[in-house]
Structure formats: structure tokens, C-alpha cells
Coordinates of C-alpha atoms in Angstrom, one line a residue:
Chain A
M1 CA -17.1 60.4 82.6
E2 CA -17.3 59.6 86.2
K3 CA -19.0 62.2 88.3
R4 CA -17.5 63.0 91.6
V5 CA -19.9 64.1 94.3
T6 CA -18.5 66.3 97.0
F7 CA -20.1 66.9 100.3
K8 CA -19.9 70.2 102.0
G9 CA -19.8 69.1 105.6
L10 CA -18.0 66.2 107.3
W11 CA -20.9 64.8 109.3
L12 CA -23.2 63.6 106.5
P13 CA -20.6 61.4 104.8
I14 CA -19.5 59.9 108.1
L15 CA -23.2 59.2 109.0
L16 CA -23.7 57.5 105.7
V17 CA -20.8 55.1 106.0
L18 CA -21.3 54.6 109.7
P19 CA -23.6 51.5 109.5
Q20 CA -21.1 49.6 107.4
I21 CA -18.2 50.6 109.6
V22 CA -20.1 49.6 112.7
I23 CA -21.1 46.2 111.3
T24 CA -17.5 45.5 110.1
A25 CA -16.1 46.6 113.5
V26 CA -18.6 44.5 115.6
F27 CA -18.6 41.4 113.4
F28 CA -15.1 41.4 112.0
F29 CA -12.5 43.6 113.6
Y30 CA -13.6 42.9 117.2
P31 CA -13.7 39.0 116.9
A32 CA -10.6 39.0 114.7
G33 CA -8.7 41.1 117.2
K34 CA -10.0 38.9 120.1
A35 CA -8.9 35.8 118.2
V36 CA -5.4 37.2 117.8
W37 CA -5.3 38.1 121.5
Q38 CA -6.7 34.7 122.6
S39 CA -4.2 32.8 120.4
L40 CA -1.5 33.9 122.8
F41 CA -3.0 32.2 125.8
I42 CA -4.1 28.8 127.0
P43 CA -7.1 28.6 129.4
D44 CA -7.1 26.2 132.4
P45 CA -9.4 23.1 132.1
F46 CA -12.3 24.9 133.9
G47 CA -12.0 28.1 132.0
L48 CA -11.4 30.1 135.1
S49 CA -7.9 31.6 134.2
M50 CA -5.7 32.1 131.2
Q51 CA -2.0 31.6 131.0
Y52 CA 0.1 33.6 128.6
V53 CA 2.1 31.2 126.3
G54 CA 3.4 33.6 123.5
L55 CA 3.5 31.6 120.2
G56 CA 3.1 28.3 122.1
N57 CA -0.3 27.6 120.5
F58 CA 1.1 28.0 117.0
E59 CA 4.2 25.9 117.7
F60 CA 2.0 23.1 119.0
L61 CA -0.3 23.3 116.0
L62 CA 2.4 23.1 113.4
S63 CA 3.9 20.0 115.0
D64 CA 0.4 18.4 115.6
P65 CA -0.1 15.5 113.0
Y66 CA -3.9 16.0 113.3
Y67 CA -3.6 19.6 112.3
R68 CA -1.3 18.8 109.4
A69 CA -3.7 16.1 108.3
S70 CA -6.5 18.7 108.4
F71 CA -4.5 20.8 106.0
V72 CA -4.3 18.0 103.4
T73 CA -8.0 17.3 103.9
T74 CA -8.8 20.9 103.3
A75 CA -6.7 21.0 100.1
V76 CA -8.3 17.8 98.7
F77 CA -11.8 19.0 99.7
S78 CA -11.6 22.5 98.3
T79 CA -10.0 21.3 95.1
L80 CA -12.7 18.7 94.5
V81 CA -15.6 21.1 95.4
T82 CA -14.3 23.8 93.1
A83 CA -13.5 21.4 90.3
V84 CA -16.8 19.5 90.5
S85 CA -19.0 22.6 90.9
M86 CA -17.3 24.6 88.2
G87 CA -17.0 21.7 85.8
V88 CA -20.6 20.7 86.0
A89 CA -21.8 24.3 85.9
L90 CA -19.8 25.0 82.8
Y91 CA -21.1 21.9 81.1
L92 CA -24.7 22.8 81.9
A93 CA -24.2 26.4 80.9
V94 CA -22.8 25.4 77.5
L95 CA -25.8 23.2 77.0
A96 CA -28.2 25.9 78.1
D97 CA -26.5 28.4 75.9
R98 CA -27.2 26.3 72.8
L99 CA -30.9 26.0 73.6
I100 CA -33.2 28.2 71.8
K101 CA -36.5 27.0 73.2
G102 CA -37.2 26.5 76.9
S103 CA -33.9 27.9 78.2
G104 CA -35.8 30.0 80.7
T105 CA -37.3 26.9 82.3
Y106 CA -34.0 25.1 82.6
R107 CA -32.4 28.2 84.0
T108 CA -35.0 28.6 86.7
L109 CA -34.8 24.9 87.6
L110 CA -31.0 25.1 87.8
I111 CA -31.0 28.1 90.0
W112 CA -33.2 26.6 92.7
P113 CA -30.5 24.7 94.6
Y114 CA -28.9 28.0 95.3
A115 CA -31.9 29.0 97.5
V116 CA -31.2 26.0 99.8
A117 CA -29.1 26.7 102.9
P118 CA -25.9 24.6 103.1
A119 CA -27.1 22.9 106.3
V120 CA -30.4 22.0 104.8
A121 CA -28.7 20.7 101.6
G122 CA -26.5 18.6 103.9
V123 CA -29.5 17.1 105.6
L124 CA -31.1 16.3 102.2
W125 CA -28.0 14.5 100.9
L126 CA -27.7 12.8 104.3
F127 CA -31.2 11.4 103.9
M128 CA -30.5 10.1 100.4
F129 CA -27.3 8.4 101.5
N130 CA -28.4 7.4 105.0
T131 CA -26.7 4.0 105.6
R132 CA -29.9 2.4 106.7
V133 CA -32.9 4.2 105.1
G134 CA -31.2 6.2 102.3
V135 CA -32.7 5.8 98.8
V136 CA -29.4 6.0 97.0
T137 CA -27.8 3.6 99.5
W138 CA -30.6 1.1 98.8
Y139 CA -30.1 1.3 95.0
L140 CA -26.4 1.0 95.4
G141 CA -27.1 -2.0 97.6
Q142 CA -29.1 -3.5 94.7
L143 CA -26.1 -3.0 92.5
G144 CA -24.0 -4.9 95.0
Y145 CA -22.2 -1.8 96.4
D146 CA -22.2 -1.5 100.2
W147 CA -22.3 2.3 100.8
N148 CA -21.3 3.4 104.3
H149 CA -19.9 6.9 104.6
V150 CA -20.1 6.6 108.4
L151 CA -17.3 4.1 108.3
N152 CA -15.5 4.7 105.0
P153 CA -13.4 7.9 104.9
R154 CA -13.4 8.1 101.1
E155 CA -17.1 7.7 100.8
A156 CA -17.6 10.4 103.5
M157 CA -15.3 12.8 101.6
G158 CA -17.2 12.0 98.4
L159 CA -20.5 12.7 100.0
V160 CA -19.6 16.1 101.5
V161 CA -17.9 17.1 98.3
V162 CA -21.0 16.3 96.3
A163 CA -23.3 18.0 98.8
S164 CA -21.2 21.1 98.9
A165 CA -20.7 21.3 95.2
W166 CA -24.4 20.7 94.5
G167 CA -25.6 24.0 95.9
R168 CA -22.8 25.8 94.3
I169 CA -23.5 24.7 90.7
S170 CA -26.4 27.1 90.4
Y171 CA -24.3 30.1 91.3
N172 CA -21.5 29.1 88.9
F173 CA -24.0 28.2 86.2
L174 CA -25.5 31.7 86.3
F175 CA -22.1 33.3 85.9
F176 CA -20.9 30.9 83.2
L177 CA -24.2 31.4 81.2
A178 CA -23.9 35.1 81.4
G179 CA -20.3 34.9 80.4
L180 CA -21.2 32.7 77.4
Q181 CA -23.9 35.0 76.3
A182 CA -21.6 37.9 76.4
I183 CA -19.4 36.4 73.7
P184 CA -20.5 38.0 70.4
R185 CA -22.3 35.4 68.2
S186 CA -20.4 36.6 65.1
V187 CA -17.1 35.7 66.7
I188 CA -18.3 32.1 67.1
E189 CA -19.7 32.1 63.6
A190 CA -16.4 33.5 62.2
A191 CA -14.6 30.6 63.9
A192 CA -17.1 28.2 62.4
I193 CA -16.4 29.5 59.0
D194 CA -12.7 29.4 59.7
G195 CA -13.1 25.6 60.0
A196 CA -13.3 25.2 63.8
R197 CA -15.7 22.5 65.0
F198 CA -17.5 22.7 68.3
W199 CA -14.7 21.4 70.5
T200 CA -12.0 23.4 68.8
R201 CA -14.1 26.5 69.1
F202 CA -14.7 25.9 72.7
R203 CA -11.0 25.3 73.4
T204 CA -9.5 28.1 71.4
I205 CA -12.3 30.8 71.4
V206 CA -15.0 30.3 74.0
F207 CA -12.9 29.2 77.0
P208 CA -10.2 31.9 76.6
L209 CA -13.0 34.6 76.3
L210 CA -14.7 33.1 79.4
S211 CA -11.5 33.4 81.5
P212 CA -12.5 36.5 83.4
T213 CA -15.6 34.7 84.6
T214 CA -13.7 31.5 85.3
F215 CA -11.1 33.4 87.3
F216 CA -13.7 35.2 89.4
L217 CA -15.5 31.9 90.1
L218 CA -12.3 30.2 91.0
V219 CA -11.5 32.7 93.8
V220 CA -15.1 32.8 95.0
N221 CA -15.4 29.0 95.0
I222 CA -12.2 28.3 96.9
V223 CA -13.2 30.8 99.6
Y224 CA -16.6 29.1 99.7
A225 CA -15.1 25.7 100.1
F226 CA -12.9 26.9 102.9
F227 CA -15.6 28.6 105.0
E228 CA -19.2 28.2 103.9
T229 CA -19.2 24.4 103.7
F230 CA -19.2 24.2 107.5
G231 CA -23.0 23.6 107.6
V232 CA -22.7 20.7 105.1
I233 CA -19.9 19.0 107.0
H234 CA -21.5 19.5 110.4
T235 CA -24.8 17.9 109.3
I236 CA -23.4 15.0 107.3
T237 CA -20.2 13.8 108.9
S238 CA -19.3 16.1 111.8
G239 CA -15.8 15.8 110.5
G240 CA -15.6 12.0 110.7
P241 CA -14.9 9.2 110.3
Q242 CA -11.4 9.4 111.8
Q243 CA -11.4 13.1 111.0
A244 CA -11.4 12.3 107.3
T245 CA -13.6 15.3 106.6
T246 CA -12.3 17.7 109.2
I247 CA -11.4 20.7 107.2
L248 CA -9.6 23.6 108.9
V249 CA -12.7 25.6 109.6
Y250 CA -14.4 22.6 111.1
K251 CA -11.4 21.9 113.3
V252 CA -11.6 25.5 114.6
Y253 CA -15.1 24.8 115.7
S254 CA -14.5 21.3 117.1
D255 CA -11.3 22.2 119.0
G256 CA -12.8 25.4 120.4
F257 CA -16.4 24.6 121.2
I258 CA -16.3 20.8 121.7
G259 CA -12.7 20.4 122.9
Q260 CA -12.9 23.7 124.8
D261 CA -9.3 24.6 123.8
L262 CA -10.1 28.2 123.0
G263 CA -6.4 29.2 122.7
S264 CA -5.7 26.6 120.0
S265 CA -9.0 27.4 118.3
A266 CA -8.1 31.1 118.2
A267 CA -4.6 30.3 116.8
Q268 CA -6.2 28.2 114.1
S269 CA -8.5 31.0 113.1
V270 CA -5.5 33.3 112.8
I271 CA -3.7 30.8 110.6
L272 CA -6.8 30.4 108.4
L273 CA -7.1 34.2 108.1
V274 CA -3.5 34.5 106.9
L275 CA -3.9 31.5 104.6
V276 CA -6.9 32.9 102.8
S277 CA -5.3 36.3 102.5
I278 CA -2.2 34.7 100.9
L279 CA -4.3 32.5 98.6
T280 CA -6.2 35.5 97.3
V281 CA -3.1 37.6 96.7
I282 CA -1.5 34.7 94.8
Q283 CA -4.5 34.2 92.7
F284 CA -4.8 37.8 91.8
R285 CA -1.1 38.3 91.1
Y286 CA -0.3 35.2 89.1
L287 CA -3.5 34.0 87.6
E288 CA -4.8 37.4 86.5
R289 CA -1.9 37.7 84.1
R290 CA -3.2 34.9 82.0
V291 CA -6.7 36.2 81.9
H292 CA -7.9 38.0 78.8
Y293 CA -10.1 40.9 79.8
Chain B
M1 CA -12.9 30.5 42.5
A2 CA -16.4 29.3 41.9
T3 CA -19.8 30.1 40.6
V4 CA -22.7 30.5 43.0
T5 CA -26.3 29.7 42.2
L6 CA -29.4 30.4 44.2
E7 CA -32.4 28.4 43.1
N8 CA -35.8 29.6 44.4
L9 CA -34.2 30.2 47.8
K10 CA -36.7 30.7 50.6
K11 CA -36.5 31.2 54.3
S12 CA -39.2 31.0 57.0
F13 CA -39.0 31.6 60.7
G14 CA -41.8 29.6 62.1
K15 CA -44.8 30.3 59.9
T16 CA -43.6 33.6 58.7
E17 CA -41.8 33.5 55.3
I18 CA -39.3 36.3 55.1
I19 CA -37.5 35.4 51.9
H20 CA -39.9 34.5 49.1
G21 CA -37.7 32.8 46.5
V22 CA -34.6 34.3 45.1
D23 CA -33.0 33.0 41.9
I24 CA -29.6 34.1 40.5
D25 CA -26.6 32.6 38.7
I26 CA -23.4 34.3 39.8
A27 CA -20.5 33.9 37.4
D28 CA -17.0 33.1 38.6
G29 CA -15.2 36.3 39.8
E30 CA -18.4 38.4 39.7
F31 CA -19.0 41.0 42.4
I32 CA -22.7 40.9 43.5
V33 CA -24.1 43.5 45.8
I34 CA -27.3 42.7 47.7
V35 CA -28.9 46.0 48.6
G36 CA -32.1 46.9 50.4
P37 CA -33.5 48.7 53.5
S38 CA -33.1 47.1 56.9
G39 CA -35.4 44.1 57.4
C40 CA -35.6 43.2 53.8
G41 CA -33.9 39.9 54.3
K42 CA -30.6 40.7 52.6
S43 CA -28.4 39.6 55.6
T44 CA -30.5 36.4 56.0
L45 CA -29.9 35.7 52.3
L46 CA -26.1 36.0 52.8
R47 CA -26.2 33.9 55.9
M48 CA -27.9 31.1 54.0
V49 CA -25.1 31.2 51.5
A50 CA -22.6 31.1 54.4
G51 CA -24.5 28.2 56.0
L52 CA -25.2 30.1 59.2
E53 CA -28.9 29.9 58.6
T54 CA -30.7 26.9 57.4
V55 CA -32.4 26.9 54.0
S56 CA -36.2 26.5 54.2
A57 CA -36.7 25.7 50.5
G58 CA -34.7 25.9 47.4
E59 CA -31.0 25.2 46.9
V60 CA -27.7 27.0 47.2
L61 CA -24.9 25.7 44.9
I62 CA -21.3 26.7 45.2
G63 CA -19.1 25.7 42.3
G64 CA -22.0 23.6 41.0
R65 CA -22.2 21.6 44.2
P66 CA -25.4 21.7 46.3
V67 CA -24.4 22.9 49.8
N68 CA -27.7 23.1 51.7
G69 CA -26.6 20.4 54.1
V70 CA -22.9 21.3 54.2
E71 CA -21.4 23.0 57.3
P72 CA -20.1 26.5 56.9
M73 CA -16.5 25.3 57.3
D74 CA -16.8 22.9 54.4
R75 CA -18.3 25.4 51.9
D76 CA -14.9 27.0 51.0
I77 CA -16.1 30.5 51.8
A78 CA -14.8 33.4 53.9
M79 CA -17.0 36.0 55.6
V80 CA -16.4 39.6 56.8
F81 CA -18.8 40.6 59.5
Q82 CA -20.3 44.0 60.2
N83 CA -18.6 44.1 63.7
Y84 CA -15.5 42.4 62.2
A85 CA -15.8 39.5 64.7
L86 CA -12.1 39.4 65.4
Y87 CA -10.9 37.1 68.1
P88 CA -10.2 39.6 70.9
H89 CA -7.6 37.5 72.7
M90 CA -5.4 36.8 69.7
S91 CA -2.9 39.0 68.0
V92 CA -3.5 40.2 64.4
F93 CA -1.2 37.5 63.2
D94 CA -3.1 34.8 65.1
N95 CA -6.4 36.2 63.9
M96 CA -5.4 35.8 60.3
A97 CA -3.6 32.4 60.9
Y98 CA -6.5 30.8 62.8
G99 CA -8.2 29.2 59.9
L100 CA -4.9 28.0 58.4
K101 CA -3.8 26.5 61.7
I102 CA -7.1 24.6 61.9
G103 CA -6.6 23.5 58.3
R104 CA -3.2 22.1 59.3
V105 CA -1.3 24.3 56.8
P106 CA 2.5 24.0 57.4
K107 CA 3.9 26.7 59.7
A108 CA 6.2 28.2 57.1
E109 CA 3.4 28.6 54.6
I110 CA 1.1 30.1 57.2
R111 CA 3.8 32.7 57.8
T112 CA 4.3 33.6 54.1
R113 CA 0.5 33.7 53.5
V114 CA -0.3 35.9 56.5
E115 CA 2.7 38.2 55.7
A116 CA 1.6 38.5 52.1
A117 CA -1.9 39.4 53.1
A118 CA -0.6 41.9 55.7
E119 CA 1.5 43.5 53.0
I120 CA -1.5 44.0 50.7
L121 CA -3.5 45.4 53.5
Q122 CA -0.7 47.5 55.0
L123 CA -0.9 45.7 58.3
G124 CA 2.7 44.7 58.5
P125 CA 3.6 46.8 61.5
Y126 CA 0.6 45.7 63.5
L127 CA 0.9 41.9 63.3
Q128 CA 1.7 41.5 67.0
R129 CA -1.0 43.8 68.3
K130 CA -4.3 42.8 69.8
P131 CA -7.5 43.9 68.0
R132 CA -8.4 46.4 70.8
E133 CA -5.1 48.3 70.1
L134 CA -6.2 49.0 66.5
S135 CA -8.4 51.7 65.0
G136 CA -11.7 50.8 63.3
G137 CA -10.2 50.9 59.8
Q138 CA -7.3 48.6 60.8
R139 CA -9.7 46.1 62.4
Q140 CA -11.7 46.1 59.2
R141 CA -8.5 45.3 57.3
V142 CA -7.7 42.4 59.7
A143 CA -11.1 41.0 59.0
M144 CA -10.4 41.3 55.3
G145 CA -7.0 39.7 55.8
R146 CA -8.5 36.8 57.7
A147 CA -10.8 36.2 54.7
I148 CA -8.1 36.4 52.0
V149 CA -5.4 34.3 53.6
R150 CA -7.6 31.3 53.3
K151 CA -7.9 31.7 49.5
P152 CA -11.6 30.8 49.6
A153 CA -13.8 30.3 46.5
V154 CA -16.3 32.9 47.6
F155 CA -16.1 36.1 49.7
L156 CA -19.2 37.1 51.7
F157 CA -19.4 40.6 53.1
D158 CA -22.1 41.5 55.6
E159 CA -22.2 45.3 55.7
P160 CA -18.5 45.5 56.3
L161 CA -18.2 49.3 56.1
S162 CA -21.2 50.4 58.2
N163 CA -19.2 50.8 61.4
L164 CA -16.7 53.2 59.8
D165 CA -16.9 57.0 59.5
A166 CA -17.9 58.5 56.1
K167 CA -14.4 59.3 54.9
L168 CA -12.9 55.9 55.8
R169 CA -15.9 54.2 54.2
V170 CA -15.2 55.8 50.8
Q171 CA -11.5 54.8 51.0
M172 CA -12.2 51.2 52.1
R173 CA -14.9 50.9 49.4
L174 CA -12.2 51.6 46.8
E175 CA -9.8 49.2 48.5
I176 CA -12.3 46.4 48.6
K177 CA -13.1 46.9 44.9
A178 CA -9.4 46.9 44.0
L179 CA -8.7 43.8 46.1
Q180 CA -11.6 41.9 44.6
R181 CA -10.5 42.7 41.1
K182 CA -6.9 41.7 41.9
L183 CA -7.9 38.4 43.5
G184 CA -10.7 37.7 41.2
V185 CA -12.8 35.9 43.9
T186 CA -16.5 35.7 43.5
S187 CA -18.1 38.0 46.1
L188 CA -21.4 38.6 47.6
Y189 CA -21.7 41.9 49.4
V190 CA -24.6 43.1 51.6
T191 CA -25.3 46.7 52.2
H192 CA -28.1 49.2 52.8
D193 CA -26.1 52.0 51.2
Q194 CA -27.1 52.5 47.6
V195 CA -23.9 54.4 46.8
E196 CA -21.8 51.4 47.9
A197 CA -24.0 49.2 45.8
M198 CA -23.7 51.4 42.7
T199 CA -19.9 51.7 42.9
L200 CA -19.0 48.2 43.9
A201 CA -21.4 45.9 42.0
D202 CA -20.9 44.1 38.8
R203 CA -24.6 43.3 39.3
M204 CA -26.8 44.1 42.2
I205 CA -29.8 42.4 43.7
V206 CA -32.3 45.0 45.0
M207 CA -34.2 43.3 47.9
N208 CA -37.7 44.5 49.0
E209 CA -39.4 42.7 51.8
G210 CA -37.9 39.3 51.0
T211 CA -38.2 39.5 47.2
A212 CA -35.5 40.3 44.7
D213 CA -37.3 43.2 42.9
Q214 CA -34.6 43.5 40.3
I215 CA -31.2 42.0 39.5
G216 CA -28.9 43.8 37.1
A217 CA -25.9 46.0 36.5
P218 CA -26.0 49.2 38.5
L219 CA -26.6 51.6 35.6
E220 CA -29.2 49.3 34.1
V221 CA -31.1 49.2 37.4
Y222 CA -30.8 53.0 37.7
G223 CA -31.8 53.7 34.1
N224 CA -34.5 51.0 33.8
P225 CA -36.0 50.3 37.2
A226 CA -38.5 47.4 37.4
T227 CA -40.6 48.6 40.3
T228 CA -41.5 51.8 42.1
F229 CA -39.5 50.4 45.1
V230 CA -36.3 50.1 43.0
A231 CA -36.8 53.4 41.4
G232 CA -37.3 55.1 44.7
F233 CA -34.5 53.2 46.5
I234 CA -31.7 53.6 44.0
G235 CA -30.8 57.2 43.3
S236 CA -30.6 60.2 45.7
P237 CA -32.7 62.2 45.9
P238 CA -35.2 59.5 44.9
M239 CA -37.3 59.5 41.8
N240 CA -40.4 61.7 41.8
F241 CA -43.7 59.8 41.5
L242 CA -46.7 61.7 40.1
D243 CA -50.3 60.7 39.7
A244 CA -50.3 60.0 35.9
A245 CA -54.1 60.6 35.7
A246 CA -53.5 64.3 36.6
L247 CA -51.1 64.8 33.7
E248 CA -52.5 62.7 30.9
N249 CA -55.1 60.3 29.9
A250 CA -54.2 57.4 32.1
P251 CA -56.1 54.8 34.2
A252 CA -56.4 55.5 37.9
G253 CA -53.5 54.2 40.1
V254 CA -50.8 54.5 37.4
S255 CA -47.9 56.6 38.6
L256 CA -45.4 58.4 36.5
G257 CA -41.8 58.5 37.7
V258 CA -39.2 61.0 36.7
R259 CA -35.8 61.5 38.2
P260 CA -34.9 64.9 39.7
E261 CA -32.1 65.5 37.2
S262 CA -34.4 64.9 34.2
V263 CA -36.6 67.8 35.1
R264 CA -36.0 71.4 33.9
L265 CA -37.7 74.5 35.3
V266 CA -39.5 76.8 32.8
G267 CA -42.1 79.5 32.9
T268 CA -45.6 78.5 34.1
S269 CA -47.2 78.5 30.6
E270 CA -44.6 76.1 29.1
G271 CA -44.6 73.4 31.8
R272 CA -46.2 70.0 31.7
L273 CA -46.9 70.8 35.3
E274 CA -46.8 73.9 37.4
G275 CA -46.3 74.6 41.1
T276 CA -44.9 76.9 43.7
V277 CA -41.4 76.5 45.1
A278 CA -41.7 75.1 48.6
Y279 CA -38.0 75.4 49.3
A280 CA -34.7 75.3 47.5
E281 CA -31.5 73.7 48.7
P282 CA -28.3 75.1 47.1
L283 CA -25.6 72.5 47.6
G284 CA -22.9 74.3 45.6
A285 CA -22.4 71.9 42.7
E286 CA -26.1 71.5 42.4
T287 CA -29.4 72.9 43.7
L288 CA -32.4 70.8 44.8
I289 CA -35.7 72.6 44.3
H290 CA -38.9 71.2 45.8
L291 CA -42.0 72.2 43.9
R292 CA -45.6 71.7 45.2
T293 CA -48.5 71.6 42.7
A294 CA -51.9 73.0 43.4
D295 CA -53.3 69.5 43.9
G296 CA -50.7 68.7 46.5
Q297 CA -48.1 66.7 44.6
A298 CA -44.5 67.1 45.3
L299 CA -41.7 67.2 42.7
T300 CA -37.9 67.5 43.4
I301 CA -35.7 69.1 40.7
R302 CA -32.0 68.8 40.6
Q303 CA -30.3 71.6 38.6
D304 CA -26.8 72.7 38.0
G305 CA -25.4 74.9 40.8
V306 CA -24.5 77.8 38.4
L307 CA -28.2 78.3 37.4
P308 CA -30.1 81.0 39.4
V309 CA -31.8 79.7 42.6
P310 CA -35.6 80.4 42.5
A311 CA -37.0 82.1 45.6
E312 CA -39.5 80.4 47.8
G313 CA -43.1 81.0 46.7
D314 CA -42.2 81.5 43.0
R315 CA -44.6 79.9 40.6
L316 CA -42.8 77.9 38.0
G317 CA -43.4 75.2 35.4
A318 CA -41.6 71.9 35.0
V319 CA -40.8 69.9 31.8
W320 CA -38.9 66.7 31.0
D321 CA -38.1 64.7 28.0
P322 CA -40.9 62.0 27.6
S323 CA -38.1 59.4 27.0
Q324 CA -37.0 60.0 30.6
E325 CA -40.3 59.1 32.2
F326 CA -41.4 55.7 33.6
R327 CA -44.9 54.4 34.2
F328 CA -45.7 52.1 37.0
G329 CA -49.0 50.1 37.5
P330 CA -51.0 50.2 40.7
D331 CA -49.1 47.1 41.9
G332 CA -45.8 49.1 41.7
R333 CA -44.6 47.1 38.6
R334 CA -43.3 48.9 35.6
L335 CA -45.7 49.2 32.7
R336 CA -43.6 48.1 29.8
Q337 CA -45.6 49.5 26.8
D338 CA -44.1 53.0 27.3
R339 CA -40.8 52.2 25.6

């Protein structure tokens, strides 16, 4: 039974939740409110005055081909990052789950990348794929492939996807492994006696029983791909070439802080906020029904 | 339907050997119970027959075919697990049909076979439910149903009743016995409960620390135990073991065993042994009396509940028919010259 603790006074409970409320207010409610407010104005070129334009910023954005292209880029990018990081993590987790000896070592090694900050991960991958001195570029050159993500939009996208997914594999791996180990051994054995071979067992027993984990990771990874990959993109491609890797959150930054169009940037933040809210609601409403808890 | 043969079956984990060679020929349709305390290797033995554990030495034969290298799915067996191991995301119907679907049995036949099994196990109204919506006894039945729809040659049961409450356990025990008789499928059944073993088995294997101490019909094992372990494990309250040297002219280390129901209480002068009543437990139908002798030996007597219950501290004698006593050597093995 859950125990309910009741406080006698009002001041102690308020004091206890105050730090969280203050942090949320200062770092979320205030900037979010300010963004909504700013999205209704455009500043003059020198930043000295602001002019009220109503929903003008939004109208402009929705008819802007660059902004629409950024939507497509974001969709492609987040789908790829989620698919790659979850796919590889699941594969590794299945292998690690079958290990009897040395699984601790593999686990530790696989968790390491999670400790690397996204921007640092970006720089590491950038070094390896540097068009002039990169190790991987050199090997690809030996194989007759001319790697140049600075000029080739597809290669640029590939590189940021790999770099973003790489750090994420550890996190997903941990959850998948825990999920796999939570499946009772006897259920797997029962399926084996029932005649199911490895792949059939995985498809009909293991994967369905893993669905709560998969669902949770899907939500978390899409949100990650939307927001936290900024560091990777900033260090590797800065959104280029030809804006091929400018995802929505990067465009907020480049339009606002490089292009100095704070009104448009604020409007983009608001759109992004709404988009992620909708995405999360859809995921919980429609996907959750097919999840076996 | 098939025979099962275990030939000098051994199992080691690393350098530790935990099963030291078990031999048995199981006839077609026979119900064999493997009984022993926890950690005696009984489950491991069953899992080797199932193919869930590798065999370290020796051979398992099912229907005369060596199956050491054969995958569990190709051994033509079905297993009921202690925790039932139902597929939580599938309905009762799908749980039972799973093995048949994988075996590519036609849909219509799957339906008739599952429904027939559900009929036998009284699961008809629950076919569309998920396991979590069933009671413990019903889940147990689903696990049984999953085993019988596949019409395997051998049933393996790994402590299938130990998660049920006492009353349900007695009921399911009878059902399992009836079902096995009806289907006539060779069965191996693991339990730590000697009552289950006595009531279910055609023959039982009493396991003690990885060795089969005795293999035989329940009453034969009870009436003629091969070791002190078997004598003490089968029967409740357990057999009394007395130092034979204190009672008769016997070499040191020999112990004399006598079952509580074989002993009668008499006056101090007439007894083969005398002692004081430490405490008495009237259970209604019977009374258990615990005697303690002057040299510190303990003796439990089981007498009819209608007889007067002695008071604590009473000095009494105990006698028994010499044909009801067993002598065991210092190694725990039965000394055979006494019969």
C-alpha cells in the first residue's frame, strides 16, 4: 500500500518544492513566454526597436521554402538517428544477453560512449572523417571512394546521423539489455520446447515482451534527435552543405543568433514546442495501445 | 508415447560434478517422480532430459533414440514449468496453439485440438483471456493444456504445483494423475514434496546430493528404504534412528531405524528402550509422542488418537516388532543381513 504523508503546515511543503519550481520558472516558463511574446514582433536591422506584426512571422515561415525543407530534413534525420541507434543497440543487447562469460566487460565498454558530450562526439567523428586528414577518409580513398561531406549533402547527413546515433547506442543498449533480462528464462525455454527457433522466438515472444522498453526508447530518442543533437551538427557541418543538415533546432539558432532575426527565431521555437507536444501526445495515445505491459 | 532411458547420466558445472551418474529405464506410459530436497539435482536431471541443460557424460534416450545432441524442440517432449512460463502477451487460446502454429498444423485442426484440451481442463470460458486475468490454478491448467495439445511422447513436470495453495495442490495432484492415466503419456515429474511423490508415482527416484539413492515403487521405497537418507526423507514424521550399540550387540556406527507408527508405548519394565515424554502432540486422528532416553536419544511414536495421551515427564517404555526395524551401516547404506 502506498503511504500518504501529510504535512501539518503549508510552508514546509512549499519550501521543499520551491527549488524545482524556481528552476522551471527561470529556465523554462520565462524563456518560453518570452519566445511566444517575441514571435509576434520583428526587430529593425540594428536591434534598436521592435515592430508588432501579429502572426506575420508564422505566415512568413510557413511559406518559406527553406523552412519547409528544414522540416523534411528533421524528419529524415530523426527517423534515421532513432532507427540506427535503436537497431544497433537492440542487436548488441541481444548478443550481450546470450553471453555468459565476460558480459560485464562488454557492458562497461558499450556504456562508455554515453559519457561523451555530443559536441565532443561530433569533433571525434569530424576528425575521423576530415576531408583532408581523416583516417576513415583515407581508407575510403584507398578503396576508391572520394569522401567529402563538406560538399556532398548525403554524406553530410550520413555523418551527422552516425555521430548522433553513436552516443545514443549506449543508452538504448542499457535499457534493451535490462528489458531482455527481465523476460523470464522459463518463457524462452517454453517457447524453445514448443518448437520456436531463435528468430521465431525473437519475433513472437521476445520482441512483444520488450515493447514497453521499445516504446519508451522511441519517445526518448525522437526527442533527443530533435533537440540534443545540436552539438553534433554544430561541430560537424554547421547545418551545411546547402542547409542539408539544418534541422529545425539548428535553424532556430542560425536564424536567431547568426541571422539576427529574433522574431522569426522565436516563432520557430514556438512551432517546435507545439510540434514536440503533438508528437508526444500521438505517441502515447496511439502507440501505447499496441504495447503489452 | 515412448520409453525414456538414462544411462549413467552425469552433469558438471565447471569442475564441480553435481549429478554423479543416474541410470533408469522408464517404460512407455510410466509415471516417474524424481523427489529430493532442494539442491539435490532433481531439476537439473529433468532439464537434461528436456535438452535445456547439456549432458556432461552418459546418454539420454527417448524412444530408443539417443538425444544428447538434439535440440529441445526436436525431442518430442512437452514441459510444465514451476512458474508456468505462459506467454503473457497471448490469450489462453494462443498460448496453447503456439507450438501447433509453429509446427504448421492446419488452422482447423489447431482449433479442434485446443478446444478439446480446454474441455478436459475446464478452460472453455477462458480461451480469450490473457494469463494475468486468470487465477493460479487456471494458469496451471493452461500450462498443462499447452503440453497436452502437442501430443508429445513425454511430459516433463518441474515442480508444477509448488506455487499453488495447499488445497488446490491436492486437487491438481489428483487431476494430473487422472490426466496422465487417461492419455497414457510417459511422464517425469520433479517435486520436493514426498506426499506428491508417494501419491503420483508408479516409480520414484529419490535423489540425494546428485545420486539416485533408490529407485522403486512408492510403497517399496517406504517399506524397504535403501539408505538412511531415503528412510528419513520419505515418511512424515521421519523414521527414528537409534544408536544400535546402545540396544543390542552391534558394531559402533550402526544405526537402527524404526518408523514412528511401528512403535508402541508400554510400561518401563517391558520396553526395549525407556525414556521420558518430552512433549506430546495430539493431532486428533493420531498423537505424536516424543520420547527422550537417558543417554539423549530421541524417539517419535505415532499412536492412534483414541489412545490416552501421556503427560509430559512420564517415564515410559517403547517396543516394536523386530520385523519392522532396519539397520544401516556407518556409510548410511542398509545392512541387508537383517532380513
